[in-house]
Tab-separated table of C-alpha atoms in Angstrom:
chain	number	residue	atom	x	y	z
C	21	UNK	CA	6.683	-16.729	-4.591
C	22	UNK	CA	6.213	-13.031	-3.963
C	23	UNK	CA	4.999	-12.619	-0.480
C	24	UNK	CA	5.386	-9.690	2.006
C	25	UNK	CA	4.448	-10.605	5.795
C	26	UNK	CA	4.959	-9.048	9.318
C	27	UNK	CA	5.283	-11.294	11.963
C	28	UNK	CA	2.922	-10.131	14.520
C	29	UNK	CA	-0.661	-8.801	14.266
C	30	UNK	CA	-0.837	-6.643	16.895
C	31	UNK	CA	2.010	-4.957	19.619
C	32	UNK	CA	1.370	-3.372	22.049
C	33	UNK	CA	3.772	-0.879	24.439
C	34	UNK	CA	3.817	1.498	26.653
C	35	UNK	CA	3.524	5.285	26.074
C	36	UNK	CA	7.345	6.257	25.976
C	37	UNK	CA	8.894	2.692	25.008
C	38	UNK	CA	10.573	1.868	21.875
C	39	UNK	CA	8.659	-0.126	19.546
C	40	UNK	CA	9.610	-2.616	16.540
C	41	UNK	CA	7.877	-3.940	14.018
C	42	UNK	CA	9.037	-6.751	11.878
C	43	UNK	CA	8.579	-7.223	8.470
C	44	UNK	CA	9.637	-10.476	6.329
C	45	UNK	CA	9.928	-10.235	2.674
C	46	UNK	CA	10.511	-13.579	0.357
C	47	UNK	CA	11.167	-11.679	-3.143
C	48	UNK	CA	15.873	-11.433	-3.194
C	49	UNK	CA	15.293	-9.207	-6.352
C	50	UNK	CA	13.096	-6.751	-4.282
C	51	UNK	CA	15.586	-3.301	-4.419
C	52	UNK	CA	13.259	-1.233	-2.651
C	53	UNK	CA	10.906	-1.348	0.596
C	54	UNK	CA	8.909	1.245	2.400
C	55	UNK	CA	6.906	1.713	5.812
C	56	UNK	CA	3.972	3.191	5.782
C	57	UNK	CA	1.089	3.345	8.800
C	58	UNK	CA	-2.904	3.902	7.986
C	59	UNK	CA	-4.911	5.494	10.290
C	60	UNK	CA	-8.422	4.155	10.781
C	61	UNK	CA	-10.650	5.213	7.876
C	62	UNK	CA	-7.689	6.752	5.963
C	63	UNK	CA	-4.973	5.840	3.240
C	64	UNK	CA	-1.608	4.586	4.035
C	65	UNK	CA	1.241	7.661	4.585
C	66	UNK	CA	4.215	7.055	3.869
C	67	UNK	CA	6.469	6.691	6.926
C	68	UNK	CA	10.051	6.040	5.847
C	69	UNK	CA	11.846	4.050	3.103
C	70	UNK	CA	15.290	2.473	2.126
C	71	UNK	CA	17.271	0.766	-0.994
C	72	UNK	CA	18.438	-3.093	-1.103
C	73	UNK	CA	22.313	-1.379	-1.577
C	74	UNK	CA	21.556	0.453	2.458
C	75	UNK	CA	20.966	-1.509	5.529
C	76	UNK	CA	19.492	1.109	7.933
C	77	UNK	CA	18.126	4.257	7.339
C	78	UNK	CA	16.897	7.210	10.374
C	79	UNK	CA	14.582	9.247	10.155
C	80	UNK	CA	12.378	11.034	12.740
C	81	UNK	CA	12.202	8.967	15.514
C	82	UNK	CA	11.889	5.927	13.188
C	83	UNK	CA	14.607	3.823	11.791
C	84	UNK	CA	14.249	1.282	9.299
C	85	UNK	CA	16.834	-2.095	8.831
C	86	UNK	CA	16.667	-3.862	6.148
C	87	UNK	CA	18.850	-7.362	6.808
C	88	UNK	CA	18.879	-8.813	3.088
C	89	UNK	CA	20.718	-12.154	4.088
C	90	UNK	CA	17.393	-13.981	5.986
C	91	UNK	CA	15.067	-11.252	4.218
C	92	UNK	CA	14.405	-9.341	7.040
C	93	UNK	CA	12.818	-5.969	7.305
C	94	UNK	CA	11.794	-3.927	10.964
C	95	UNK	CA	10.768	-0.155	11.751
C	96	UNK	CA	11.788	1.066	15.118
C	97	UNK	CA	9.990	3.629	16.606
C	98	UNK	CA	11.753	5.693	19.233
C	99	UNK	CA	10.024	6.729	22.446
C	100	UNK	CA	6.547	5.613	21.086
C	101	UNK	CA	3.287	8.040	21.629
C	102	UNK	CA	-0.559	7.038	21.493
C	103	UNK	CA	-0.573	9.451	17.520
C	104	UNK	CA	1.276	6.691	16.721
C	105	UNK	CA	-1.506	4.135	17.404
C	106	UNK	CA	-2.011	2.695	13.914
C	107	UNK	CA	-1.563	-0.310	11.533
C	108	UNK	CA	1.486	-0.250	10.328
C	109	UNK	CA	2.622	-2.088	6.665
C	110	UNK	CA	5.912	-3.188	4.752
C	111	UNK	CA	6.272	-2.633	1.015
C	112	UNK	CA	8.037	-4.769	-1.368
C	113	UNK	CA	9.314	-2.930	-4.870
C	114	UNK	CA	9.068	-5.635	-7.387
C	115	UNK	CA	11.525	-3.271	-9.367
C	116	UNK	CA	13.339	-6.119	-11.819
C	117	UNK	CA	12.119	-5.928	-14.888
C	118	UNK	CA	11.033	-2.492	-14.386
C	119	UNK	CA	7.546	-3.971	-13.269
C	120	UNK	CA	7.110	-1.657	-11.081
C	121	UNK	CA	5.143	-3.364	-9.057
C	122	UNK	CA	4.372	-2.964	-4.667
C	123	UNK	CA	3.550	-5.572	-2.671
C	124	UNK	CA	1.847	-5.150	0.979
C	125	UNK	CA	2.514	-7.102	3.903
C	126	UNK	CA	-0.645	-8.160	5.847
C	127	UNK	CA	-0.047	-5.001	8.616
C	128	UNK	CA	0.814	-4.640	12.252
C	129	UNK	CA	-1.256	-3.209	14.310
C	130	UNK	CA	0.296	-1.104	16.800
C	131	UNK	CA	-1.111	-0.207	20.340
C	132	UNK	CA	-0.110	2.478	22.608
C	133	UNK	CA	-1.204	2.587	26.269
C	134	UNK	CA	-0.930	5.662	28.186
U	19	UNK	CA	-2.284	20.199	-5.255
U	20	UNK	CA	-4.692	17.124	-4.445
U	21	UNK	CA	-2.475	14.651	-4.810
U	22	UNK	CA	-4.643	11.579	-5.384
U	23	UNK	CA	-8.331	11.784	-5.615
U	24	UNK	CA	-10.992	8.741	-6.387
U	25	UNK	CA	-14.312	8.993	-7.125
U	26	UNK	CA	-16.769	8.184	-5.446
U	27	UNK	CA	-16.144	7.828	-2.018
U	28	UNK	CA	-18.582	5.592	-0.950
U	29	UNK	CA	-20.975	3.281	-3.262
U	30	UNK	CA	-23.579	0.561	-2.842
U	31	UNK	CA	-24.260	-1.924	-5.925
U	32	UNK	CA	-26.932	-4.827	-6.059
U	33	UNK	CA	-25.097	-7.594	-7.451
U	34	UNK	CA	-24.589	-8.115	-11.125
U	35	UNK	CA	-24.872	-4.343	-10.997
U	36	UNK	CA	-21.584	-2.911	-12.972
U	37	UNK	CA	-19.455	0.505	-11.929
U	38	UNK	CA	-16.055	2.345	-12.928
U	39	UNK	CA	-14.179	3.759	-9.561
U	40	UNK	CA	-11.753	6.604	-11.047
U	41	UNK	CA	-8.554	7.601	-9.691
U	42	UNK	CA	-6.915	10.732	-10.570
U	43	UNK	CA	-3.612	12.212	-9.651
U	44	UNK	CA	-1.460	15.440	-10.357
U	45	UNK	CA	1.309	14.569	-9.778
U	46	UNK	CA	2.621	13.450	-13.582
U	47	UNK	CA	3.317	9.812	-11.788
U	48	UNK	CA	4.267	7.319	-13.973
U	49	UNK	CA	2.854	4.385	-12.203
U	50	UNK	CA	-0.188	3.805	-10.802
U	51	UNK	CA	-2.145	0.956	-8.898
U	52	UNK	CA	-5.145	-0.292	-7.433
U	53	UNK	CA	-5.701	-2.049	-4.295
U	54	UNK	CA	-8.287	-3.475	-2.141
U	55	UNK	CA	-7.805	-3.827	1.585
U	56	UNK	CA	-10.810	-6.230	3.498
U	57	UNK	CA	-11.128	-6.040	7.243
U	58	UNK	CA	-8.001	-7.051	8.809
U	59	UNK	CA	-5.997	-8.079	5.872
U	60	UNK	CA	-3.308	-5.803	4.116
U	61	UNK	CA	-3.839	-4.451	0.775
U	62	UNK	CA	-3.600	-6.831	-2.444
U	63	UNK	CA	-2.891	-5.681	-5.349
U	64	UNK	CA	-5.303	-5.620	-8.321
U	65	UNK	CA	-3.980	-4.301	-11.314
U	66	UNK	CA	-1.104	-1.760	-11.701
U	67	UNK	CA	0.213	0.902	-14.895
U	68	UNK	CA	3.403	1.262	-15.533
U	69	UNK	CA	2.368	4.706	-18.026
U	70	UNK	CA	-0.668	5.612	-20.348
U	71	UNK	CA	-1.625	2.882	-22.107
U	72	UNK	CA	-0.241	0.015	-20.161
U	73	UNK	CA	-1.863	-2.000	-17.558
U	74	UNK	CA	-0.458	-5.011	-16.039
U	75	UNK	CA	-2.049	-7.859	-13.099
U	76	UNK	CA	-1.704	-7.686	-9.681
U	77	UNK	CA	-2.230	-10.304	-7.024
U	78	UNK	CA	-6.171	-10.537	-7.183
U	79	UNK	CA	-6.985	-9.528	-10.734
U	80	UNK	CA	-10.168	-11.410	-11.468
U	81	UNK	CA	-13.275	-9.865	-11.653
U	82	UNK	CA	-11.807	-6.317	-12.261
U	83	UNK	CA	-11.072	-4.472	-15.548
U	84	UNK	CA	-8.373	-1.202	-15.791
U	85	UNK	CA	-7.533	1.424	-18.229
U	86	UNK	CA	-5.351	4.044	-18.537
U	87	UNK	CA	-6.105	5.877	-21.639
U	88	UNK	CA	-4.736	9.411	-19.946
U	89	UNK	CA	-1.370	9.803	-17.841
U	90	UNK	CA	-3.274	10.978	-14.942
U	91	UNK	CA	-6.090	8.923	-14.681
U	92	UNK	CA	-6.455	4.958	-13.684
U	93	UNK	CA	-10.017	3.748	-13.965
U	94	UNK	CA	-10.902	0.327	-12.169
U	95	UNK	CA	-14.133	-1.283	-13.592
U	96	UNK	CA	-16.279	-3.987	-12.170
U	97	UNK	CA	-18.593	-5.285	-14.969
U	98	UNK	CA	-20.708	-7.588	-12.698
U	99	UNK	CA	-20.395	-6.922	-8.910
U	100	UNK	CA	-19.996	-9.747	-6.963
U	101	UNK	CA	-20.746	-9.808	-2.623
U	102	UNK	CA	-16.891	-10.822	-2.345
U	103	UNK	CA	-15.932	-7.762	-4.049
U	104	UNK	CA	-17.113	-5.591	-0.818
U	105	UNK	CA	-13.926	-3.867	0.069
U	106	UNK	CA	-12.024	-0.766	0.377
U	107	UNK	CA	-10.370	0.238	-2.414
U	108	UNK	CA	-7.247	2.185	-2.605
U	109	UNK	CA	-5.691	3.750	-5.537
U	110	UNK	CA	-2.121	4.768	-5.157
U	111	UNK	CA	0.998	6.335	-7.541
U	112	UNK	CA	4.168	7.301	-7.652
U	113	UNK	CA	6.870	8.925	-10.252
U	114	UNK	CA	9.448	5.729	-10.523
U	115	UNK	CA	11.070	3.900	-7.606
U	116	UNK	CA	9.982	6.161	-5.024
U	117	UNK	CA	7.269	5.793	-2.215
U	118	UNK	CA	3.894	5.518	-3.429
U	119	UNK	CA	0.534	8.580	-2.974
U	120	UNK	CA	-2.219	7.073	-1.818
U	121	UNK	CA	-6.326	8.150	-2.268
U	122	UNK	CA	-8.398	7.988	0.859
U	123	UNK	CA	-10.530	4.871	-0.279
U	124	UNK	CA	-13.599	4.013	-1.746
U	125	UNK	CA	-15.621	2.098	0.836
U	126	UNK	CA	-17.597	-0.320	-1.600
U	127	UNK	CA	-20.683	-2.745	-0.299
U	128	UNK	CA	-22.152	-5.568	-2.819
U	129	UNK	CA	-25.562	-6.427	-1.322
């Protein structure tokens, strides 16, 4: 069926540690997933992104791997801060068919201490 | 720029009551989608656009009605409001296979 879900509902590190957050996806015609973290009483931002033909993409202190042989999805955050205290959700593009159509994961949410 | 803006914000209904939430973006997006998001739970899709004039199901469909009679707007009706309908909703776009704009909610209560 089409299902996005994160493994964990909550992580919690250290100010300063890496953190990773794991995503599984169950859709192999999905061509497109994207990170994005909500902030309490806000809409989701987008965080970073990457294609089904790419299996890691950097960006700012984030990295994304996308490991389409067990349908595996994480976000790494480098040297994690308490701003980046927030849930944090997988995307699924449902692109086939040109449906268009995202699917959320359930969300992580992410804990800093100081 | 706004981005994407829905109306209103924040509403109360009795239920049976009926409403519209409107979402409207600048951005000459193609798609656009509407989701709800309950306390601890992700967010499920309701009903998505592919362009004007097309409207498609999501994940939770029932009890909800969508048009899209104008590129830029995506209107999300609720003809009698049910207590299991409290929820935030979120209304989101984007131009094609991109990352999807999100509104900042609308924090609806069913009493």
């Amino acid at each position: 069926g089409e299902s996005v879900g994160l493994h964990l509902p909550t992580l919690s590190v250290q100010e300063g540690d890496n953190s990773i957050i794991n995503c599984a996806y169950s859709n192999s015609a999905s061509d497109y997933f994207i990170w994005y973290k909500q902030e309490s009483g806000k809409g989701p931002q987008f965080i970073i992104d990457i294609r089904s033909n790419m299996d890691k993409r950097q960006g700012q202190r984030v990295t994304v791997l996308l490991n389409k042989t067990v349908k595996h999805l994480s976000l790494q955050i480098a040297a994690t801060q308490p701003g980046d205290s927030a849930v944090y959700f997988c995307a699924e593009n449902l692109y086939s068919g040109n449906t268009g159509k995202l699917i959320f994961g359930q969300g992580t949410t992410l804990q800093v201490k100081p | 720029n706004a981005g994407v803006t829905q109306t209103p914000k924040f509403r109360v209904l009795k239920t049976g009551q009926s409403m519209t939430l409107l979402c409207a973006q600048d951005m000459n997006h193609e798609y656009m989608y509407w989701y709800r998001q309950d306390p601890g739970m992700g967010l499920r899709l309701i009903h998505y656009s592919v362009g004007e004039g097309t409207t498609a199901k999501g994940e939770v469909p029932d009890g909800y009605n969508v048009s899209r009679l104008k590129k830029q707007n995506f209107l999300l009706g609720l003809e009698s409001a049910a207590p299991s309908q409290t929820s935030v909703y979120f209304c989101a776009s984007r131009g094609g296979n991109t990352e999807a704009f999100f509104g900042q909610g609308t924090r609806l209560t069913v009493v």
